[in-house]
PDB file of C-alpha atoms in Angstrom:
ATOM      1  CA  UNK A 196     114.956   8.892 -35.135  1.00 41.00           C
ATOM      2  CA  UNK A 197     113.234   5.667 -34.634  1.00 42.00           C
ATOM      3  CA  UNK A 198     114.878   2.593 -35.323  1.00 44.00           C
ATOM      4  CA  UNK A 199     113.212  -0.646 -36.723  1.00 41.00           C
ATOM      5  CA  UNK A 200     113.250  -4.156 -35.419  1.00 46.00           C
ATOM      6  CA  UNK A 201     113.108  -7.114 -37.084  1.00 42.00           C
ATOM      7  CA  UNK A 202     109.365  -7.226 -37.101  1.00 60.00           C
ATOM      8  CA  UNK A 203     109.116  -3.630 -38.712  1.00 71.00           C
ATOM      9  CA  UNK A 204     108.053  -1.990 -35.554  1.00 81.00           C
ATOM     10  CA  UNK A 205     109.374   1.455 -34.359  1.00 83.00           C
ATOM     11  CA  UNK A 206     111.391   1.248 -31.217  1.00 90.00           C
ATOM     12  CA  UNK A 207     112.954   3.953 -29.105  1.00 93.00           C
ATOM     13  CA  UNK A 208     115.255   3.403 -26.059  1.00 93.00           C
ATOM     14  CA  UNK A 209     115.248   5.922 -23.181  1.00 93.00           C
ATOM     15  CA  UNK A 210     117.881   4.702 -20.701  1.00 89.00           C
ATOM     16  CA  UNK A 211     117.111   0.929 -20.180  1.00 90.00           C
ATOM     17  CA  UNK A 212     113.679   0.710 -21.463  1.00 95.00           C
ATOM     18  CA  UNK A 213     112.482   0.079 -24.751  1.00 95.00           C
ATOM     19  CA  UNK A 214     109.438   1.839 -26.219  1.00 97.00           C
ATOM     20  CA  UNK A 215     107.807  -0.054 -28.824  1.00 95.00           C
ATOM     21  CA  UNK A 216     105.252   1.203 -31.154  1.00 94.00           C
ATOM     22  CA  UNK A 217     101.569  -0.334 -30.527  1.00 93.00           C
ATOM     23  CA  UNK A 218      98.305   0.283 -32.276  1.00 89.00           C
ATOM     24  CA  UNK A 219      96.218  -0.928 -29.365  1.00 89.00           C
ATOM     25  CA  UNK A 220      95.758  -1.077 -25.713  1.00 92.00           C
ATOM     26  CA  UNK A 221      95.755  -4.072 -23.324  1.00 90.00           C
ATOM     27  CA  UNK A 222      92.253  -5.282 -22.922  1.00 86.00           C
ATOM     28  CA  UNK A 223      90.783  -5.367 -19.573  1.00 88.00           C
ATOM     29  CA  UNK A 224      93.031  -2.927 -17.873  1.00 94.00           C
ATOM     30  CA  UNK A 225      93.652   0.794 -17.843  1.00 96.00           C
ATOM     31  CA  UNK A 226      96.556   2.190 -20.012  1.00 96.00           C
ATOM     32  CA  UNK A 227      99.601   3.366 -18.597  1.00 97.00           C
ATOM     33  CA  UNK A 228     101.540   6.600 -19.517  1.00 97.00           C
ATOM     34  CA  UNK A 229     104.135   3.950 -21.570  1.00 97.00           C
ATOM     35  CA  UNK A 230     101.032   2.655 -23.459  1.00 97.00           C
ATOM     36  CA  UNK A 231     100.178   6.389 -24.665  1.00 97.00           C
ATOM     37  CA  UNK A 232     103.754   7.004 -25.855  1.00 97.00           C
ATOM     38  CA  UNK A 233     103.716   3.621 -27.756  1.00 96.00           C
ATOM     39  CA  UNK A 234     100.416   4.403 -29.262  1.00 96.00           C
ATOM     40  CA  UNK A 235     101.678   7.752 -30.219  1.00 95.00           C
ATOM     41  CA  UNK A 236     104.816   6.283 -31.881  1.00 93.00           C
ATOM     42  CA  UNK A 237     102.574   4.115 -33.938  1.00 92.00           C
ATOM     43  CA  UNK A 238     100.498   6.977 -35.138  1.00 92.00           C
ATOM     44  CA  UNK A 239     103.317   9.090 -36.021  1.00 90.00           C
ATOM     45  CA  UNK A 240     105.265   6.452 -37.740  1.00 87.00           C
ATOM     46  CA  UNK A 241     105.535   7.527 -41.657  1.00 82.00           C
ATOM     47  CA  UNK A 242     104.480   3.998 -42.620  1.00 80.00           C
ATOM     48  CA  UNK A 243     101.295   4.055 -40.634  1.00 74.00           C
ATOM     49  CA  UNK A 244     100.249   7.654 -41.299  1.00 63.00           C
ATOM     50  CA  UNK A 245     100.287   7.508 -44.913  1.00 64.00           C
ATOM     51  CA  UNK A 246     101.707   9.996 -47.538  1.00 58.00           C
ATOM     52  CA  UNK A 247     100.105  12.754 -45.899  1.00 60.00           C
ATOM     53  CA  UNK A 248     101.998  12.134 -42.469  1.00 76.00           C
ATOM     54  CA  UNK A 249     100.226  13.230 -39.239  1.00 85.00           C
ATOM     55  CA  UNK A 250     100.864  15.997 -36.868  1.00 91.00           C
ATOM     56  CA  UNK A 251     101.278  15.377 -33.243  1.00 93.00           C
ATOM     57  CA  UNK A 252      98.069  17.237 -32.718  1.00 94.00           C
ATOM     58  CA  UNK A 253      96.080  14.851 -35.107  1.00 92.00           C
ATOM     59  CA  UNK A 254      97.736  12.105 -33.576  1.00 93.00           C
ATOM     60  CA  UNK A 255      96.749  12.931 -30.098  1.00 95.00           C
ATOM     61  CA  UNK A 256      93.271  13.752 -30.891  1.00 94.00           C
ATOM     62  CA  UNK A 257      92.700  10.100 -32.336  1.00 93.00           C
ATOM     63  CA  UNK A 258      94.311   8.679 -29.244  1.00 95.00           C
ATOM     64  CA  UNK A 259      92.205  10.990 -26.901  1.00 95.00           C
ATOM     65  CA  UNK A 260      89.118   9.562 -28.300  1.00 92.00           C
ATOM     66  CA  UNK A 261      90.373   5.935 -28.120  1.00 92.00           C
ATOM     67  CA  UNK A 262      91.428   6.551 -24.486  1.00 95.00           C
ATOM     68  CA  UNK A 263      87.989   8.038 -23.913  1.00 92.00           C
ATOM     69  CA  UNK A 264      86.251   4.933 -25.388  1.00 89.00           C
ATOM     70  CA  UNK A 265      88.357   2.492 -23.464  1.00 91.00           C
ATOM     71  CA  UNK A 266      87.559   4.169 -20.063  1.00 92.00           C
ATOM     72  CA  UNK A 267      83.817   4.136 -20.966  1.00 87.00           C
ATOM     73  CA  UNK A 268      83.996   0.278 -21.596  1.00 84.00           C
ATOM     74  CA  UNK A 269      85.002  -0.073 -17.878  1.00 86.00           C
ATOM     75  CA  UNK A 270      82.162   2.290 -17.172  1.00 87.00           C
ATOM     76  CA  UNK A 271      84.645   5.143 -15.625  1.00 91.00           C
ATOM     77  CA  UNK A 272      83.847   8.723 -16.885  1.00 92.00           C
ATOM     78  CA  UNK A 273      86.711  10.611 -18.118  1.00 93.00           C
ATOM     79  CA  UNK A 274      87.768  14.357 -18.258  1.00 94.00           C
ATOM     80  CA  UNK A 275      86.818  16.027 -21.704  1.00 92.00           C
ATOM     81  CA  UNK A 276      88.424  14.895 -24.999  1.00 93.00           C
ATOM     82  CA  UNK A 277      90.471  18.319 -25.507  1.00 94.00           C
ATOM     83  CA  UNK A 278      92.026  17.998 -21.906  1.00 95.00           C
ATOM     84  CA  UNK A 279      92.918  14.359 -22.612  1.00 96.00           C
ATOM     85  CA  UNK A 280      94.716  15.600 -25.850  1.00 96.00           C
ATOM     86  CA  UNK A 281      96.815  18.287 -24.258  1.00 97.00           C
ATOM     87  CA  UNK A 282      97.649  15.716 -21.458  1.00 97.00           C
ATOM     88  CA  UNK A 283      98.989  13.130 -24.203  1.00 97.00           C
ATOM     89  CA  UNK A 284     100.946  16.143 -25.801  1.00 97.00           C
ATOM     90  CA  UNK A 285     102.742  17.067 -22.673  1.00 97.00           C
ATOM     91  CA  UNK A 286     103.548  13.642 -21.591  1.00 97.00           C
ATOM     92  CA  UNK A 287     104.700  12.829 -25.453  1.00 97.00           C
ATOM     93  CA  UNK A 288     106.904  16.307 -25.443  1.00 96.00           C
ATOM     94  CA  UNK A 289     108.766  15.137 -22.220  1.00 95.00           C
ATOM     95  CA  UNK A 290     109.582  11.911 -23.286  1.00 96.00           C
ATOM     96  CA  UNK A 291     110.875  13.369 -26.903  1.00 94.00           C
ATOM     97  CA  UNK A 292     113.007  15.733 -25.120  1.00 93.00           C
ATOM     98  CA  UNK A 293     114.760  13.032 -22.929  1.00 93.00           C
ATOM     99  CA  UNK A 294     115.074  10.836 -26.217  1.00 92.00           C
ATOM    100  CA  UNK A 295     116.404  13.383 -28.209  1.00 89.00           C
ATOM    101  CA  UNK A 296     119.184  14.660 -25.747  1.00 84.00           C
ATOM    102  CA  UNK A 297     122.529  14.958 -27.105  1.00 80.00           C
ATOM    103  CA  UNK A 298     125.088  12.218 -25.948  1.00 76.00           C
ATOM    104  CA  UNK A 299     127.559  14.678 -24.266  1.00 75.00           C
ATOM    105  CA  UNK A 300     124.512  16.029 -22.162  1.00 76.00           C
ATOM    106  CA  UNK A 301     123.847  12.343 -21.082  1.00 78.00           C
ATOM    107  CA  UNK A 302     125.509  12.839 -17.869  1.00 85.00           C
ATOM    108  CA  UNK A 303     124.581  11.634 -14.424  1.00 87.00           C
ATOM    109  CA  UNK A 304     121.593  14.198 -14.164  1.00 89.00           C
ATOM    110  CA  UNK A 305     120.264  12.853 -17.222  1.00 89.00           C
ATOM    111  CA  UNK A 306     120.439   9.423 -16.318  1.00 90.00           C
ATOM    112  CA  UNK A 307     118.299  10.367 -13.279  1.00 92.00           C
ATOM    113  CA  UNK A 308     115.730  12.019 -15.060  1.00 92.00           C
ATOM    114  CA  UNK A 309     115.256   9.263 -17.311  1.00 93.00           C
ATOM    115  CA  UNK A 310     115.101   6.751 -14.651  1.00 94.00           C
ATOM    116  CA  UNK A 311     112.594   8.720 -13.091  1.00 95.00           C
ATOM    117  CA  UNK A 312     110.476   9.093 -16.298  1.00 96.00           C
ATOM    118  CA  UNK A 313     110.570   5.366 -17.015  1.00 96.00           C
ATOM    119  CA  UNK A 314     109.276   4.673 -13.558  1.00 95.00           C
ATOM    120  CA  UNK A 315     106.471   7.150 -13.910  1.00 95.00           C
ATOM    121  CA  UNK A 316     105.636   5.681 -17.491  1.00 96.00           C
ATOM    122  CA  UNK A 317     104.561   2.595 -15.655  1.00 95.00           C
ATOM    123  CA  UNK A 318     101.907   4.070 -13.843  1.00 96.00           C
ATOM    124  CA  UNK A 319      98.372   4.950 -14.936  1.00 97.00           C
ATOM    125  CA  UNK A 320      97.448   7.566 -17.370  1.00 97.00           C
ATOM    126  CA  UNK A 321      94.684   8.987 -15.431  1.00 97.00           C
ATOM    127  CA  UNK A 322      92.222  10.956 -17.186  1.00 97.00           C
ATOM    128  CA  UNK A 323      89.593  10.164 -14.413  1.00 97.00           C
ATOM    129  CA  UNK A 324      86.801  12.900 -14.022  1.00 95.00           C
ATOM    130  CA  UNK A 325      87.317  14.098 -10.685  1.00 94.00           C
ATOM    131  CA  UNK A 326      84.570  16.898 -10.516  1.00 93.00           C
ATOM    132  CA  UNK A 327      81.920  15.395  -8.631  1.00 93.00           C
ATOM    133  CA  UNK A 328      79.187  17.753 -10.057  1.00 91.00           C
ATOM    134  CA  UNK A 329      80.245  16.970 -13.510  1.00 90.00           C
ATOM    135  CA  UNK A 330      80.390  13.268 -13.142  1.00 91.00           C
ATOM    136  CA  UNK A 331      77.011  13.014 -11.602  1.00 90.00           C
ATOM    137  CA  UNK A 332      75.442  15.019 -14.558  1.00 87.00           C
ATOM    138  CA  UNK A 333      77.089  12.483 -16.982  1.00 86.00           C
ATOM    139  CA  UNK A 334      75.950   9.565 -14.936  1.00 86.00           C
ATOM    140  CA  UNK A 335      72.540  11.160 -14.970  1.00 86.00           C
ATOM    141  CA  UNK A 336      72.320  11.411 -18.533  1.00 82.00           C
ATOM    142  CA  UNK A 337      73.938   8.133 -19.644  1.00 78.00           C
ATOM    143  CA  UNK A 338      71.685   6.532 -17.301  1.00 81.00           C
ATOM    144  CA  UNK A 339      74.539   4.397 -15.856  1.00 83.00           C
ATOM    145  CA  UNK A 340      76.136   5.054 -12.451  1.00 88.00           C
ATOM    146  CA  UNK A 341      79.522   3.948 -11.245  1.00 90.00           C
ATOM    147  CA  UNK A 342      79.231   0.983  -8.753  1.00 90.00           C
ATOM    148  CA  UNK A 343      81.602  -0.038  -5.980  1.00 92.00           C
ATOM    149  CA  UNK A 344      83.460  -2.783  -8.036  1.00 90.00           C
ATOM    150  CA  UNK A 345      84.494  -0.032 -10.542  1.00 91.00           C
ATOM    151  CA  UNK A 346      85.458   2.137  -7.914  1.00 95.00           C
ATOM    152  CA  UNK A 347      87.480  -0.622  -6.572  1.00 94.00           C
ATOM    153  CA  UNK A 348      88.767  -1.244 -10.053  1.00 95.00           C
ATOM    154  CA  UNK A 349      90.131   2.327 -10.458  1.00 96.00           C
ATOM    155  CA  UNK A 350      92.026   2.442  -7.135  1.00 96.00           C
ATOM    156  CA  UNK A 351      93.572  -0.774  -8.077  1.00 95.00           C
ATOM    157  CA  UNK A 352      94.688   0.786 -11.347  1.00 96.00           C
ATOM    158  CA  UNK A 353      95.938   3.535  -9.749  1.00 95.00           C
ATOM    159  CA  UNK A 354      98.258   1.463  -7.396  1.00 93.00           C
ATOM    160  CA  UNK A 355      98.924  -2.505  -7.784  1.00 90.00           C
ATOM    161  CA  UNK A 356      97.304  -3.028 -11.036  1.00 91.00           C
ATOM    162  CA  UNK A 357      96.168  -6.502 -10.271  1.00 90.00           C
ATOM    163  CA  UNK A 358      92.520  -6.132 -11.125  1.00 91.00           C
ATOM    164  CA  UNK A 359      90.992  -7.190 -14.430  1.00 88.00           C
ATOM    165  CA  UNK A 360      87.769  -5.912 -15.948  1.00 82.00           C
ATOM    166  CA  UNK A 361      85.993  -8.969 -16.785  1.00 73.00           C
ATOM    167  CA  UNK A 362      83.144  -7.698 -19.026  1.00 63.00           C
ATOM    168  CA  UNK A 363      85.546  -5.667 -21.127  1.00 57.00           C
ATOM    169  CA  UNK A 364      85.740  -8.624 -23.898  1.00 47.00           C
ATOM    170  CA  UNK A 365      81.937  -8.615 -24.168  1.00 53.00           C
ATOM    171  CA  UNK A 366      81.625  -4.647 -24.371  1.00 56.00           C
ATOM    172  CA  UNK A 367      84.585  -4.395 -26.796  1.00 51.00           C
ATOM    173  CA  UNK A 368      82.051  -6.237 -29.566  1.00 47.00           C
ATOM    174  CA  UNK A 369      79.868  -2.992 -29.800  1.00 53.00           C
ATOM    175  CA  UNK A 370      79.808  -1.351 -33.147  1.00 46.00           C
ATOM    176  CA  UNK A 371      82.566   1.334 -33.632  1.00 45.00           C
ATOM    177  CA  UNK A 372      79.701   3.963 -34.730  1.00 43.00           C
ATOM    178  CA  UNK A 373      77.699   3.205 -31.470  1.00 56.00           C
ATOM    179  CA  UNK A 374      80.634   3.583 -29.121  1.00 54.00           C
ATOM    180  CA  UNK A 375      81.662   7.006 -30.839  1.00 53.00           C
ATOM    181  CA  UNK A 376      77.960   8.235 -30.651  1.00 58.00           C
ATOM    182  CA  UNK A 377      78.153   7.253 -26.925  1.00 61.00           C
ATOM    183  CA  UNK A 378      81.368   9.376 -26.607  1.00 63.00           C
ATOM    184  CA  UNK A 379      79.879  12.267 -28.539  1.00 62.00           C
ATOM    185  CA  UNK A 380      76.747  12.363 -26.526  1.00 65.00           C
ATOM    186  CA  UNK A 381      78.801  12.333 -23.382  1.00 65.00           C
ATOM    187  CA  UNK A 382      80.735  15.578 -24.563  1.00 69.00           C
ATOM    188  CA  UNK A 383      77.485  16.952 -25.472  1.00 65.00           C
ATOM    189  CA  UNK A 384      76.304  16.330 -22.128  1.00 66.00           C
ATOM    190  CA  UNK A 385      79.418  17.427 -20.378  1.00 68.00           C
ATOM    191  CA  UNK A 386      79.031  20.812 -22.094  1.00 71.00           C
ATOM    192  CA  UNK A 387      75.566  21.220 -20.720  1.00 71.00           C
ATOM    193  CA  UNK A 388      76.794  20.106 -17.235  1.00 71.00           C
ATOM    194  CA  UNK A 389      79.598  22.986 -17.362  1.00 74.00           C
ATOM    195  CA  UNK A 390      76.882  25.635 -18.603  1.00 73.00           C
ATOM    196  CA  UNK A 391      74.705  24.896 -15.804  1.00 74.00           C
ATOM    197  CA  UNK A 392      77.305  25.012 -13.440  1.00 75.00           C
ATOM    198  CA  UNK A 393      78.520  28.363 -14.718  1.00 78.00           C
ATOM    199  CA  UNK A 394      75.091  29.502 -14.420  1.00 79.00           C
ATOM    200  CA  UNK A 395      74.619  28.605 -10.782  1.00 78.00           C
ATOM    201  CA  UNK A 396      78.047  30.328 -10.068  1.00 78.00           C
ATOM    202  CA  UNK A 397      76.948  33.385 -11.539  1.00 78.00           C
ATOM    203  CA  UNK A 398      73.428  33.472  -9.777  1.00 75.00           C
ATOM    204  CA  UNK A 399      75.578  33.181  -6.361  1.00 72.00           C
ATOM    205  CA  UNK A 400      77.650  35.957  -7.329  1.00 74.00           C
ATOM    206  CA  UNK A 401      74.609  37.972  -8.416  1.00 68.00           C
ATOM    207  CA  UNK A 402      72.601  37.055  -5.192  1.00 67.00           C
ATOM    208  CA  UNK A 403      75.958  38.392  -3.032  1.00 65.00           C
ATOM    209  CA  UNK A 404      76.046  41.563  -4.889  1.00 65.00           C
ATOM    210  CA  UNK A 405      72.409  42.243  -4.127  1.00 61.00           C
ATOM    211  CA  UNK A 406      72.592  41.528  -0.383  1.00 58.00           C
ATOM    212  CA  UNK A 407      75.085  44.590  -0.214  1.00 57.00           C
ATOM    213  CA  UNK A 408      73.712  47.573  -1.990  1.00 54.00           C
ATOM    214  CA  UNK A 409      73.641  49.831   0.870  1.00 52.00           C
ATOM    215  CA  UNK A 410      77.215  49.127   1.737  1.00 50.00           C
ATOM    216  CA  UNK A 411      78.358  50.038  -1.876  1.00 49.00           C
ATOM    217  CA  UNK A 412      76.148  53.101  -1.795  1.00 53.00           C
ATOM    218  CA  UNK A 413      77.729  54.094   1.422  1.00 54.00           C
ATOM    219  CA  UNK A 414      81.178  53.668   0.054  1.00 54.00           C
ATOM    220  CA  UNK A 415      80.663  55.848  -2.943  1.00 55.00           C
ATOM    221  CA  UNK A 416      79.301  58.883  -0.771  1.00 52.00           C
ATOM    222  CA  UNK A 417      82.420  58.259   1.338  1.00 54.00           C
ATOM    223  CA  UNK A 418      84.577  58.184  -1.806  1.00 54.00           C
ATOM    224  CA  UNK A 419      82.876  61.429  -3.308  1.00 54.00           C
ATOM    225  CA  UNK A 420      83.311  63.222  -0.119  1.00 52.00           C
ATOM    226  CA  UNK A 421      86.947  62.265  -0.146  1.00 49.00           C
ATOM    227  CA  UNK A 422      87.214  63.577  -3.540  1.00 52.00           C
ATOM    228  CA  UNK A 423      85.608  66.796  -2.724  1.00 50.00           C
ATOM    229  CA  UNK A 424      87.729  67.483   0.400  1.00 50.00           C
ATOM    230  CA  UNK A 425      90.963  66.525  -1.422  1.00 49.00           C
ATOM    231  CA  UNK A 426      89.777  69.045  -4.353  1.00 49.00           C
ATOM    232  CA  UNK A 427      89.350  71.736  -1.384  1.00 42.00           C
ATOM    233  CA  UNK A 428      92.714  70.956   0.214  1.00 46.00           C
ATOM    234  CA  UNK A 429      94.438  71.197  -3.294  1.00 49.00           C
ATOM    235  CA  UNK A 430      92.535  74.494  -4.194  1.00 43.00           C
ATOM    236  CA  UNK A 431      93.812  76.107  -0.419  1.00 46.00           C
ATOM    237  CA  UNK A 432      97.289  74.645  -0.950  1.00 48.00           C
ATOM    238  CA  UNK A 433      97.702  76.413  -4.595  1.00 47.00           C
ATOM    239  CA  UNK A 434      96.440  79.539  -3.373  1.00 45.00           C
ATOM    240  CA  UNK A 435      98.869  79.553  -0.476  1.00 45.00           C
ATOM    241  CA  UNK A 436     101.944  78.957  -2.782  1.00 46.00           C
ATOM    242  CA  UNK A 437     100.564  81.830  -5.150  1.00 44.00           C
ATOM    243  CA  UNK A 438     100.328  84.317  -2.221  1.00 43.00           C
ATOM    244  CA  UNK A 439     103.743  83.290  -1.085  1.00 41.00           C
ATOM    245  CA  UNK A 440     105.279  83.589  -4.585  1.00 41.00           C
ATOM    246  CA  UNK A 441     103.991  86.980  -4.900  1.00 42.00           C
ATOM    247  CA  UNK A 442     106.216  88.256  -2.136  1.00 40.00           C
ATOM    248  CA  UNK A 443     109.754  87.869  -1.386  1.00 39.00           C
ATOM    249  CA  UNK A 444     111.499  86.273   1.730  1.00 39.00           C
ATOM    250  CA  UNK A 445     113.332  88.292   4.137  1.00 41.00           C
ATOM    251  CA  UNK A 446     116.480  87.015   6.189  1.00 41.00           C
ATOM    252  CA  UNK A 447     114.256  85.824   8.754  1.00 42.00           C
ATOM    253  CA  UNK A 448     112.153  83.626   6.383  1.00 43.00           C
ATOM    254  CA  UNK A 449     109.014  85.440   6.549  1.00 43.00           C
ATOM    255  CA  UNK A 450     107.084  86.601   3.467  1.00 41.00           C
ATOM    256  CA  UNK A 451     106.542  90.514   2.731  1.00 44.00           C
ATOM    257  CA  UNK A 452     105.255  92.465   0.121  1.00 41.00           C
ATOM    258  CA  UNK A 453     106.883  93.721  -2.736  1.00 43.00           C
ATOM    259  CA  UNK A 454     105.887  97.155  -2.855  1.00 44.00           C
ATOM    260  CA  UNK A 455     108.242 100.084  -3.533  1.00 43.00           C
ATOM    261  CA  UNK A 456     108.812 101.341  -0.066  1.00 44.00           C
ATOM    262  CA  UNK A 457     109.065  97.929   1.759  1.00 48.00           C
ATOM    263  CA  UNK A 458     110.719  95.786  -0.917  1.00 56.00           C
ATOM    264  CA  UNK A 459     113.899  98.190  -1.777  1.00 64.00           C
ATOM    265  CA  UNK A 460     115.991  99.551   1.124  1.00 68.00           C
ATOM    266  CA  UNK A 461     116.012 103.414   0.966  1.00 69.00           C
ATOM    267  CA  UNK A 462     119.629 103.538   0.118  1.00 65.00           C
ATOM    268  CA  UNK A 463     119.214 101.317  -3.009  1.00 69.00           C
ATOM    269  CA  UNK A 464     116.050 103.085  -4.323  1.00 71.00           C
ATOM    270  CA  UNK A 465     118.022 105.092  -6.982  1.00 69.00           C
ATOM    271  CA  UNK A 466     119.390 101.707  -8.504  1.00 70.00           C
ATOM    272  CA  UNK A 467     116.391  99.520  -8.131  1.00 72.00           C
ATOM    273  CA  UNK A 468     112.973  99.647  -8.951  1.00 72.00           C
ATOM    274  CA  UNK A 469     112.154  96.700  -6.905  1.00 71.00           C
ATOM    275  CA  UNK A 470     114.145  93.891  -5.370  1.00 67.00           C
ATOM    276  CA  UNK A 471     114.301  91.932  -8.861  1.00 66.00           C
ATOM    277  CA  UNK A 472     114.590  94.859 -11.111  1.00 72.00           C
ATOM    278  CA  UNK A 473     117.279  97.492 -11.742  1.00 71.00           C
ATOM    279  CA  UNK A 474     116.389 100.926 -13.200  1.00 74.00           C
ATOM    280  CA  UNK A 475     117.057 101.094 -16.981  1.00 72.00           C
ATOM    281  CA  UNK A 476     119.516 103.921 -16.779  1.00 71.00           C
ATOM    282  CA  UNK A 477     121.817 102.033 -14.622  1.00 68.00           C
ATOM    283  CA  UNK A 478     123.284  99.743 -17.502  1.00 69.00           C
ATOM    284  CA  UNK A 479     123.470 103.076 -19.706  1.00 71.00           C
ATOM    285  CA  UNK A 480     125.469 105.024 -17.212  1.00 71.00           C
ATOM    286  CA  UNK A 481     127.704 101.715 -16.525  1.00 63.00           C
ATOM    287  CA  UNK A 482     128.360 101.204 -20.414  1.00 69.00           C
ATOM    288  CA  UNK A 483     129.162 105.013 -20.646  1.00 68.00           C
ATOM    289  CA  UNK A 484     131.681 105.067 -17.969  1.00 63.00           C
ATOM    290  CA  UNK A 485     132.958 101.709 -19.096  1.00 64.00           C
ATOM    291  CA  UNK A 486     133.761 103.033 -22.674  1.00 66.00           C
ATOM    292  CA  UNK A 487     135.702 106.109 -21.602  1.00 60.00           C
TER     293      UNK A 487
END
């Protein structure tokens, strides 16, 4: 759906804002959401991707690595590469859904959503590592700590975006292989830091469990006593119910025995063996008289 302008660049217009493909980021500043989308347009363009084309996943992976390098040139530590990739895919998917909306759905609500997205696209595509423990480990492993100037630069890029990182051009001259090696080593150090953090967390949980063995033992004892008492109660209830079922209920609601003398009144004993059973000869006599 991308249209090409006179310079042969892909362009997509959302509302009143044009998103034109770009192959790099502006130097000396941190990329915005719009910069990320425009770089995705470049990576996904058929003429840029080659005959094999390129999936969104592959494009997002390449862009995540470029973003990570860009931030590291400014001595700013980022989240993990796979997290950056997922963030890119989420933003680009939101843009694609709005751009591909049908004309009949482009009502007032759509216009409002498009305007909100365009305004947010001018903001920083923030991938800074906010986890203090992980960031300190990365600073320790790389041997370079963030200075006050770099913290101020980050805050500026999140708000007014007036500052410019002066040393960016000099650092940009580093060899590509060296830059990638630095990123890969940081990813390795990040995994180590996360593993150490997880180990400390497990040790804390284990120590908390060890501090309360008596409480757990007492709780188990209480549970076992409760089960035993419950079993006794169930047994007595079943026995009581069995005893009641063996008798029959009189008009007053009291359980009585089903013995011959007490169960069947005297005047009915020539017809019934019990309150529930009729004498066998009764039906034979009844059939005989009925057939007469």
